[in-house]
Amino acid sequence: MAEAVIGHDLLKAATLLESGHLVAIPTETVYGLAANGLNSLAVSQIFHVKNRPFFDPLILHIGDIENLDTLAQNIPEKARMLATTFWPGPLTLVLEKKDVVPEIVTSGLPTVGIRMPNHEMTLKLLQQLPFPLAAPSANPFKYVSPTSAQHVFNQLGNHIPYILDGGNCTVGLESTIVSFQGNDVFVLRLGGLSIELLESVVGPVIVSTNVTETVQAPGQLLVHYAPSCKLVPLNGIDSDELQGIILLSKYSEKKHNLKPEIRRFYLSEQGDLQEASAQLFSILRQLDDLKLNKVGFEWMEEKDLGRAINDRLKRASN
Ligand code: TXA
Ligand code: MG
């Protein structure tokens, strides 16, 4: 296939998607690799291009909250509350699917992940299309998710016709995934919407992001989001053997006794967790671009977005 074109043409993106082709789309979390979510053949290409196993289900993206009821049924009250509060936004709801949702999207599960992304360009696109978009993150399976059009181009540029360029992702971590059982709310993947914000609407939630080698939600695979560079937590490691260090900020650096010659990568100079989240994946890619072999990192405080950053660091370092 010819190289992908990077552009801003919504009509071109819509035309390609309507004829069953793949288009990379921007969202506030990460870039997605999108196909017509009701067309099994179109969706199957996503798995080939990403080298993704068929047992790993996809998320459907919608442009209007009213489309929820066309794809899911028996929607719990708490799910509706979360959707009305946080959509469009970095939150995926796992709900009982309706028959229109093809098996390939859900890997044969009776449930489907649905989200309304908060990105102006992609919302416009979704609102023009008569179907939802199935879209996983636009990276090869297990590698770091893309947070810019260029990231997508670098890895998938030879496999897809078009990349819709919506700038750098503002959230920078994948969506938080939530499922429901009875009155309970489970968090299956930590992400761009914090536990604190979820709990402010539905009360206490059960965090169920247990790391496994088998797949329930592959975002839970132990090795995931991983660069080639070996990442090691700073505690206990002699920083002499490291080529670089990922730090939250210039302030947090003071906690460690670091040699001046070691290269520093600050997630946010001022220690802002929102900015740190938005920077994390592009810094992980930078380590590989610089061909670094071994880089240390410090853990964030386990609260707000720090939890999701720690989750990605943990999986990237295994
Ligand atoms: O922010 C995001 O969620 C991005 C953007 C593009 O929307 N998408 C994304 O998709 O991260 P992906 O495929 O890389 O991760 C989706 C995760 C997978 O780990 C999958 O296992 C889980 O969602 N998932 C999808 N449907 C599910 C279901 N029915 N039950 C449990 N987990 C599900
Ligand atoms: Mg992914």
CSV table of C-alpha atoms and ligand atoms in Angstrom, one decimal:
chain,number,residue,atom,x,y,z
A,1,MET,CA,0.0,0.0,0.0
A,2,ALA,CA,1.1,3.6,-0.7
A,3,GLU,CA,2.2,5.6,2.3
A,4,ALA,CA,-0.6,7.1,4.5
A,5,VAL,CA,-1.6,10.7,3.9
A,6,ILE,CA,-1.8,12.9,7.0
A,7,GLY,CA,-4.5,15.5,6.8
A,8,HIS,CA,-7.6,17.3,8.1
A,9,ASP,CA,-10.1,16.2,5.5
A,10,LEU,CA,-13.2,14.9,7.3
A,11,LEU,CA,-15.0,14.2,4.0
A,12,LYS,CA,-12.2,12.0,2.8
A,13,ALA,CA,-12.0,10.2,6.2
A,14,ALA,CA,-15.8,9.6,6.1
A,15,THR,CA,-15.7,8.3,2.5
A,16,LEU,CA,-12.9,5.9,3.2
A,17,LEU,CA,-14.7,4.6,6.3
A,18,GLU,CA,-17.9,4.2,4.5
A,19,SER,CA,-16.2,2.1,1.9
A,20,GLY,CA,-14.7,-0.2,4.5
A,21,HIS,CA,-11.2,1.2,4.8
A,22,LEU,CA,-9.3,2.1,7.9
A,23,VAL,CA,-8.6,5.6,9.1
A,24,ALA,CA,-6.5,6.7,12.1
A,25,ILE,CA,-8.5,9.2,14.2
A,26,PRO,CA,-7.5,11.6,16.9
A,27,THR,CA,-9.1,11.5,20.4
A,28,GLU,CA,-8.3,13.2,23.6
A,29,THR,CA,-6.8,10.0,25.0
A,30,VAL,CA,-4.7,8.4,22.2
A,31,TYR,CA,-5.1,8.0,18.4
A,32,GLY,CA,-7.4,5.2,17.4
A,33,LEU,CA,-7.3,2.9,14.3
A,34,ALA,CA,-10.9,3.2,13.2
A,35,ALA,CA,-13.2,1.1,11.0
A,36,ASN,CA,-17.0,0.9,10.5
A,37,GLY,CA,-17.9,-0.9,13.7
A,38,LEU,CA,-20.9,-2.6,12.2
A,39,ASN,CA,-18.9,-4.1,9.3
A,40,SER,CA,-17.1,-7.3,10.3
A,41,LEU,CA,-14.9,-7.3,7.2
A,42,ALA,CA,-13.7,-3.7,7.8
A,43,VAL,CA,-13.1,-4.5,11.5
A,44,SER,CA,-11.1,-7.6,10.7
A,45,GLN,CA,-8.5,-5.4,9.0
A,46,ILE,CA,-7.8,-3.6,12.3
A,47,PHE,CA,-6.6,-6.9,13.8
A,48,HIS,CA,-4.3,-7.6,10.8
A,49,VAL,CA,-2.8,-4.2,10.8
A,50,LYS,CA,-2.1,-4.1,14.5
A,51,ASN,CA,-1.1,-7.7,14.7
A,52,ARG,CA,-3.7,-8.0,17.4
A,53,PRO,CA,-5.1,-11.3,18.6
A,54,PHE,CA,-8.8,-11.8,17.9
A,55,PHE,CA,-9.5,-12.5,21.6
A,56,ASP,CA,-8.9,-8.8,22.4
A,57,PRO,CA,-12.2,-6.9,22.0
A,58,LEU,CA,-12.5,-3.4,20.6
A,59,ILE,CA,-14.2,-0.3,21.8
A,60,LEU,CA,-17.0,1.3,19.8
A,61,HIS,CA,-16.9,5.1,19.6
A,62,ILE,CA,-20.1,7.1,19.3
A,63,GLY,CA,-20.8,10.8,18.5
A,64,ASP,CA,-24.0,11.2,20.4
A,65,ILE,CA,-25.1,9.9,23.7
A,66,GLU,CA,-28.4,8.8,22.2
A,67,ASN,CA,-26.6,6.2,20.1
A,68,LEU,CA,-25.9,4.3,23.3
A,69,ASP,CA,-29.2,2.5,23.3
A,70,THR,CA,-28.8,1.4,19.7
A,71,LEU,CA,-25.8,-0.7,20.7
A,72,ALA,CA,-26.4,-1.7,24.3
A,73,GLN,CA,-29.3,-3.0,26.4
A,74,ASN,CA,-30.2,-3.3,30.1
A,75,ILE,CA,-28.0,-0.3,30.8
A,76,PRO,CA,-27.6,0.1,34.6
A,77,GLU,CA,-28.6,3.4,36.1
A,78,LYS,CA,-25.0,4.0,37.3
A,79,ALA,CA,-23.8,3.6,33.7
A,80,ARG,CA,-26.2,6.3,32.5
A,81,MET,CA,-25.1,8.6,35.3
A,82,LEU,CA,-21.4,8.2,34.3
A,83,ALA,CA,-22.2,8.7,30.6
A,84,THR,CA,-24.2,11.9,31.2
A,85,THR,CA,-21.5,13.2,33.6
A,86,PHE,CA,-18.3,12.4,31.8
A,87,TRP,CA,-19.1,12.0,28.0
A,88,PRO,CA,-17.6,13.1,25.8
A,89,GLY,CA,-14.5,12.1,27.8
A,90,PRO,CA,-11.9,9.4,28.6
A,91,LEU,CA,-14.4,6.8,30.0
A,92,THR,CA,-15.4,3.5,28.4
A,93,LEU,CA,-18.5,1.7,29.6
A,94,VAL,CA,-18.7,-2.1,29.2
A,95,LEU,CA,-22.4,-3.0,28.7
A,96,GLU,CA,-24.6,-5.8,27.5
A,97,LYS,CA,-24.4,-5.7,23.7
A,98,LYS,CA,-27.3,-5.7,21.3
A,99,ASP,CA,-27.3,-8.0,18.3
A,100,VAL,CA,-26.3,-5.3,15.8
A,101,VAL,CA,-22.8,-5.4,17.3
A,102,PRO,CA,-20.7,-8.0,15.4
A,103,GLU,CA,-19.0,-10.8,17.3
A,104,ILE,CA,-15.6,-9.7,16.0
A,105,VAL,CA,-15.9,-6.4,17.8
A,106,THR,CA,-16.5,-8.1,21.2
A,107,SER,CA,-14.4,-11.2,20.6
A,108,GLY,CA,-17.6,-13.2,21.1
A,109,LEU,CA,-18.3,-11.6,24.6
A,110,PRO,CA,-21.9,-10.7,25.4
A,111,THR,CA,-20.7,-7.2,26.4
A,112,VAL,CA,-19.4,-4.3,24.4
A,113,GLY,CA,-17.1,-1.4,25.3
A,114,ILE,CA,-18.6,2.0,24.3
A,115,ARG,CA,-17.2,5.5,24.6
A,116,MET,CA,-17.9,9.0,23.3
A,117,PRO,CA,-14.5,10.7,22.7
A,118,ASN,CA,-13.9,14.3,23.5
A,119,HIS,CA,-12.2,15.6,20.3
A,120,GLU,CA,-13.9,18.1,18.2
A,121,MET,CA,-12.8,16.7,14.8
A,122,THR,CA,-13.6,13.2,15.6
A,123,LEU,CA,-17.0,14.1,17.1
A,124,LYS,CA,-17.8,15.8,13.8
A,125,LEU,CA,-16.8,12.8,11.9
A,126,LEU,CA,-18.8,10.4,14.1
A,127,GLN,CA,-21.9,12.7,13.8
A,128,GLN,CA,-21.6,12.5,10.0
A,129,LEU,CA,-21.4,8.7,9.9
A,130,PRO,CA,-24.4,6.3,10.1
A,131,PHE,CA,-22.4,3.8,12.2
A,132,PRO,CA,-20.1,3.8,15.3
A,133,LEU,CA,-16.4,3.5,14.8
A,134,ALA,CA,-14.5,0.5,16.2
A,135,ALA,CA,-11.1,1.7,17.2
A,136,PRO,CA,-8.3,0.4,19.4
A,137,SER,CA,-5.2,2.5,20.0
A,138,ALA,CA,-3.3,2.9,16.7
A,139,ASN,CA,-0.1,1.1,17.6
A,140,PRO,CA,1.2,-2.4,17.0
A,141,PHE,CA,-0.1,-4.8,19.7
A,142,LYS,CA,1.7,-4.3,23.0
A,143,TYR,CA,3.6,-1.2,22.0
A,144,VAL,CA,3.1,2.3,23.4
A,145,SER,CA,-0.1,4.0,22.2
A,146,PRO,CA,0.3,7.0,19.8
A,147,THR,CA,-0.4,10.5,21.0
A,148,SER,CA,0.2,12.3,17.7
A,149,ALA,CA,-0.5,11.8,14.0
A,150,GLN,CA,3.3,11.4,13.5
A,151,HIS,CA,3.5,8.6,16.0
A,152,VAL,CA,0.8,6.7,14.0
A,153,PHE,CA,2.6,7.4,10.7
A,154,ASN,CA,5.9,6.1,12.0
A,155,GLN,CA,4.5,2.7,12.8
A,156,LEU,CA,1.4,2.1,10.7
A,157,GLY,CA,2.1,4.6,7.8
A,158,ASN,CA,2.6,1.7,5.3
A,159,HIS,CA,-0.6,-0.1,6.2
A,160,ILE,CA,-3.4,2.5,6.2
A,161,PRO,CA,-4.5,5.1,3.6
A,162,TYR,CA,-5.3,8.1,5.8
A,163,ILE,CA,-4.5,9.7,9.2
A,164,LEU,CA,-6.7,12.4,10.4
A,165,ASP,CA,-4.5,14.9,12.2
A,166,GLY,CA,-6.1,16.4,15.3
A,167,GLY,CA,-2.9,17.6,17.0
A,168,ASN,CA,-1.4,16.2,20.2
A,169,CYS,CA,-3.7,14.2,22.5
A,170,THR,CA,-4.5,16.4,25.5
A,171,VAL,CA,-5.2,13.5,28.0
A,172,GLY,CA,-2.5,11.2,26.7
A,173,LEU,CA,-3.5,8.0,28.6
A,174,GLU,CA,-6.2,5.6,27.3
A,175,SER,CA,-9.7,5.8,28.7
A,176,THR,CA,-10.7,4.4,32.0
A,177,ILE,CA,-12.7,1.2,31.5
A,178,VAL,CA,-15.6,0.4,33.7
A,179,SER,CA,-18.0,-2.5,34.0
A,180,PHE,CA,-21.1,-3.2,36.1
A,181,GLN,CA,-22.5,-6.2,38.0
A,182,GLY,CA,-25.6,-5.7,40.1
A,183,ASN,CA,-25.1,-2.5,41.9
A,184,ASP,CA,-21.3,-2.7,41.8
A,185,VAL,CA,-19.0,-0.7,39.5
A,186,PHE,CA,-15.7,-2.3,38.5
A,187,VAL,CA,-12.7,-0.5,37.0
A,188,LEU,CA,-11.0,-2.8,34.5
A,189,ARG,CA,-8.4,-0.3,33.3
A,190,LEU,CA,-7.1,2.8,35.0
A,191,GLY,CA,-7.0,5.7,32.6
A,192,GLY,CA,-7.6,9.3,31.8
A,193,LEU,CA,-10.6,9.6,34.2
A,194,SER,CA,-9.5,9.3,37.8
A,195,ILE,CA,-11.0,6.9,40.4
A,196,GLU,CA,-11.7,10.0,42.5
A,197,LEU,CA,-13.9,11.5,39.8
A,198,LEU,CA,-15.7,8.3,39.1
A,199,GLU,CA,-16.4,7.9,42.8
A,200,SER,CA,-17.7,11.4,43.1
A,201,VAL,CA,-20.7,10.3,40.9
A,202,VAL,CA,-21.3,6.6,41.8
A,203,GLY,CA,-19.7,6.2,45.2
A,204,PRO,CA,-17.0,3.5,45.9
A,205,VAL,CA,-15.8,1.5,43.0
A,206,ILE,CA,-13.9,-1.8,42.9
A,207,VAL,CA,-10.6,-1.6,41.1
A,208,SER,CA,-10.1,-4.9,39.3
A,209,THR,CA,-7.1,-4.3,37.1
A,210,ASN,CA,-5.3,-7.4,38.2
A,211,VAL,CA,-2.3,-8.2,36.1
A,212,THR,CA,-2.6,-11.5,34.3
A,213,GLU,CA,-0.9,-13.5,31.7
A,214,THR,CA,-4.2,-14.7,30.3
A,215,VAL,CA,-6.6,-12.2,28.9
A,216,GLN,CA,-9.7,-10.9,30.3
A,217,ALA,CA,-9.2,-7.3,29.2
A,218,PRO,CA,-5.8,-7.2,27.4
A,219,GLY,CA,-5.1,-3.7,28.7
A,220,GLN,CA,-4.5,-5.9,31.8
A,221,LEU,CA,-1.7,-8.0,30.1
A,222,LEU,CA,1.4,-7.7,32.2
A,223,VAL,CA,3.5,-6.6,29.3
A,224,HIS,CA,1.8,-3.8,27.5
A,225,TYR,CA,2.5,-0.2,26.5
A,226,ALA,CA,6.1,-1.3,26.3
A,227,PRO,CA,9.0,0.5,24.6
A,228,SER,CA,12.1,-1.4,23.5
A,229,CYS,CA,14.2,0.5,26.1
A,230,LYS,CA,14.4,-1.4,29.4
A,231,LEU,CA,12.7,0.6,32.1
A,232,VAL,CA,13.5,0.1,35.8
A,233,PRO,CA,12.0,1.7,38.9
A,234,LEU,CA,14.5,3.9,40.7
A,235,ASN,CA,14.1,2.4,44.2
A,236,GLY,CA,17.0,0.2,44.9
A,237,ILE,CA,18.6,0.6,41.6
A,238,ASP,CA,22.1,2.1,41.3
A,239,SER,CA,21.5,5.0,39.0
A,240,ASP,CA,25.1,4.7,37.6
A,241,GLU,CA,24.1,2.0,35.2
A,242,LEU,CA,21.2,4.0,33.7
A,243,GLN,CA,21.4,6.2,30.6
A,244,GLY,CA,18.5,8.3,31.6
A,245,ILE,CA,15.8,8.9,34.2
A,246,ILE,CA,12.1,9.7,33.9
A,247,LEU,CA,11.0,12.1,36.6
A,248,LEU,CA,7.8,13.7,37.5
A,249,SER,CA,9.3,17.2,37.9
A,250,LYS,CA,12.3,19.2,38.8
A,251,TYR,CA,11.2,19.2,42.4
A,252,SER,CA,10.7,15.5,42.7
A,253,GLU,CA,14.3,15.0,41.3
A,254,LYS,CA,15.6,16.3,44.7
A,255,LYS,CA,14.4,13.1,46.4
A,256,HIS,CA,17.0,11.1,44.5
A,257,ASN,CA,20.7,11.3,44.5
A,258,LEU,CA,21.4,11.5,40.8
A,259,LYS,CA,24.6,12.0,38.9
A,260,PRO,CA,24.6,15.2,36.9
A,261,GLU,CA,25.6,13.5,33.7
A,262,ILE,CA,22.5,11.2,33.6
A,263,ARG,CA,19.9,12.4,31.1
A,264,ARG,CA,16.7,13.7,32.7
A,265,PHE,CA,13.2,13.3,31.2
A,266,TYR,CA,10.7,15.4,33.0
A,267,LEU,CA,7.0,14.5,32.6
A,268,SER,CA,6.1,17.9,33.8
A,269,GLU,CA,8.5,20.6,34.9
A,270,GLN,CA,6.0,21.9,37.4
A,271,GLY,CA,4.8,18.5,38.6
A,272,ASP,CA,1.3,18.8,37.0
A,273,LEU,CA,-0.2,15.3,36.7
A,274,GLN,CA,-2.4,16.3,33.8
A,275,GLU,CA,0.6,17.4,31.8
A,276,ALA,CA,2.6,14.4,33.0
A,277,SER,CA,-0.1,12.1,31.6
A,278,ALA,CA,-0.1,13.9,28.3
A,279,GLN,CA,3.7,13.6,28.0
A,280,LEU,CA,4.3,10.1,29.2
A,281,PHE,CA,3.9,8.1,25.9
A,282,SER,CA,5.8,10.5,23.8
A,283,ILE,CA,8.7,10.4,26.3
A,284,LEU,CA,8.6,6.6,26.1
A,285,ARG,CA,8.8,6.8,22.4
A,286,GLN,CA,11.7,9.3,22.6
A,287,LEU,CA,13.7,6.7,24.6
A,288,ASP,CA,13.5,4.3,21.7
A,289,ASP,CA,14.2,7.1,19.1
A,290,LEU,CA,17.3,7.9,21.1
A,291,LYS,CA,18.2,4.2,21.1
A,292,LEU,CA,18.6,4.2,24.9
A,293,ASN,CA,18.9,0.7,26.5
A,294,LYS,CA,18.2,1.2,30.1
A,295,VAL,CA,16.3,4.1,31.8
A,296,GLY,CA,15.1,4.5,35.3
A,297,PHE,CA,11.8,6.1,36.5
A,298,GLU,CA,10.3,7.3,39.7
A,299,TRP,CA,6.8,6.2,40.8
A,300,MET,CA,4.1,8.9,41.1
A,301,GLU,CA,2.0,9.3,44.2
A,302,GLU,CA,-0.9,6.8,44.1
A,303,LYS,CA,-3.7,9.3,43.6
A,304,ASP,CA,-5.6,10.9,40.8
A,305,LEU,CA,-3.9,10.4,37.4
A,306,GLY,CA,-0.8,9.3,39.3
A,307,ARG,CA,-2.4,5.9,39.6
A,308,ALA,CA,-2.9,5.5,35.9
A,309,ILE,CA,0.7,6.7,35.1
A,310,ASN,CA,2.1,4.2,37.6
A,311,ASP,CA,0.0,1.5,36.0
A,312,ARG,CA,1.5,2.3,32.5
A,313,LEU,CA,5.0,2.5,34.0
A,314,LYS,CA,4.6,-0.9,35.7
A,315,ARG,CA,3.5,-2.6,32.5
A,316,ALA,CA,6.1,-0.8,30.4
A,317,SER,CA,8.8,-2.0,32.8
A,318,ASN,CA,7.9,-5.7,32.8
B,1,TXA,O1,-8.8,5.7,25.1
B,1,TXA,C1,-9.1,4.7,24.6
B,1,TXA,O2,-9.8,3.8,25.1
B,1,TXA,C2,-8.5,4.4,23.2
B,1,TXA,C3,-9.1,5.4,22.2
B,1,TXA,C4,-8.7,5.1,20.8
B,1,TXA,O3,-10.5,5.4,22.3
B,1,TXA,N1,-8.8,3.1,22.8
B,1,TXA,C5,-8.1,2.0,23.3
B,1,TXA,O4,-8.5,0.8,22.7
B,1,TXA,O5,-7.3,2.1,24.2
B,1,TXA,P1,-7.6,-0.5,23.0
B,1,TXA,O6,-8.3,-1.5,22.1
B,1,TXA,O7,-6.2,-0.3,22.8
B,1,TXA,O8,-8.0,-0.9,24.4
B,1,TXA,C6,-9.3,-1.3,24.7
B,1,TXA,C7,-9.4,-2.2,25.9
B,1,TXA,C8,-8.8,-3.6,25.6
B,1,TXA,O9,-7.8,-3.9,26.6
B,1,TXA,C9,-10.0,-4.5,25.6
B,1,TXA,O10,-9.6,-5.7,26.2
B,1,TXA,C10,-10.9,-3.8,26.5
B,1,TXA,O11,-10.8,-2.4,26.2
B,1,TXA,N2,-12.3,-4.2,26.2
B,1,TXA,C11,-13.0,-3.9,25.1
B,1,TXA,N3,-14.2,-4.5,25.1
B,1,TXA,C12,-14.3,-5.1,26.3
B,1,TXA,C13,-15.3,-5.9,26.9
B,1,TXA,N4,-16.5,-6.1,26.4
B,1,TXA,N5,-15.1,-6.4,28.2
B,1,TXA,C14,-13.9,-6.1,28.8
B,1,TXA,N6,-12.9,-5.4,28.2
B,1,TXA,C15,-13.1,-4.9,27.0
B,2,MG,MG,-4.2,-0.4,23.1
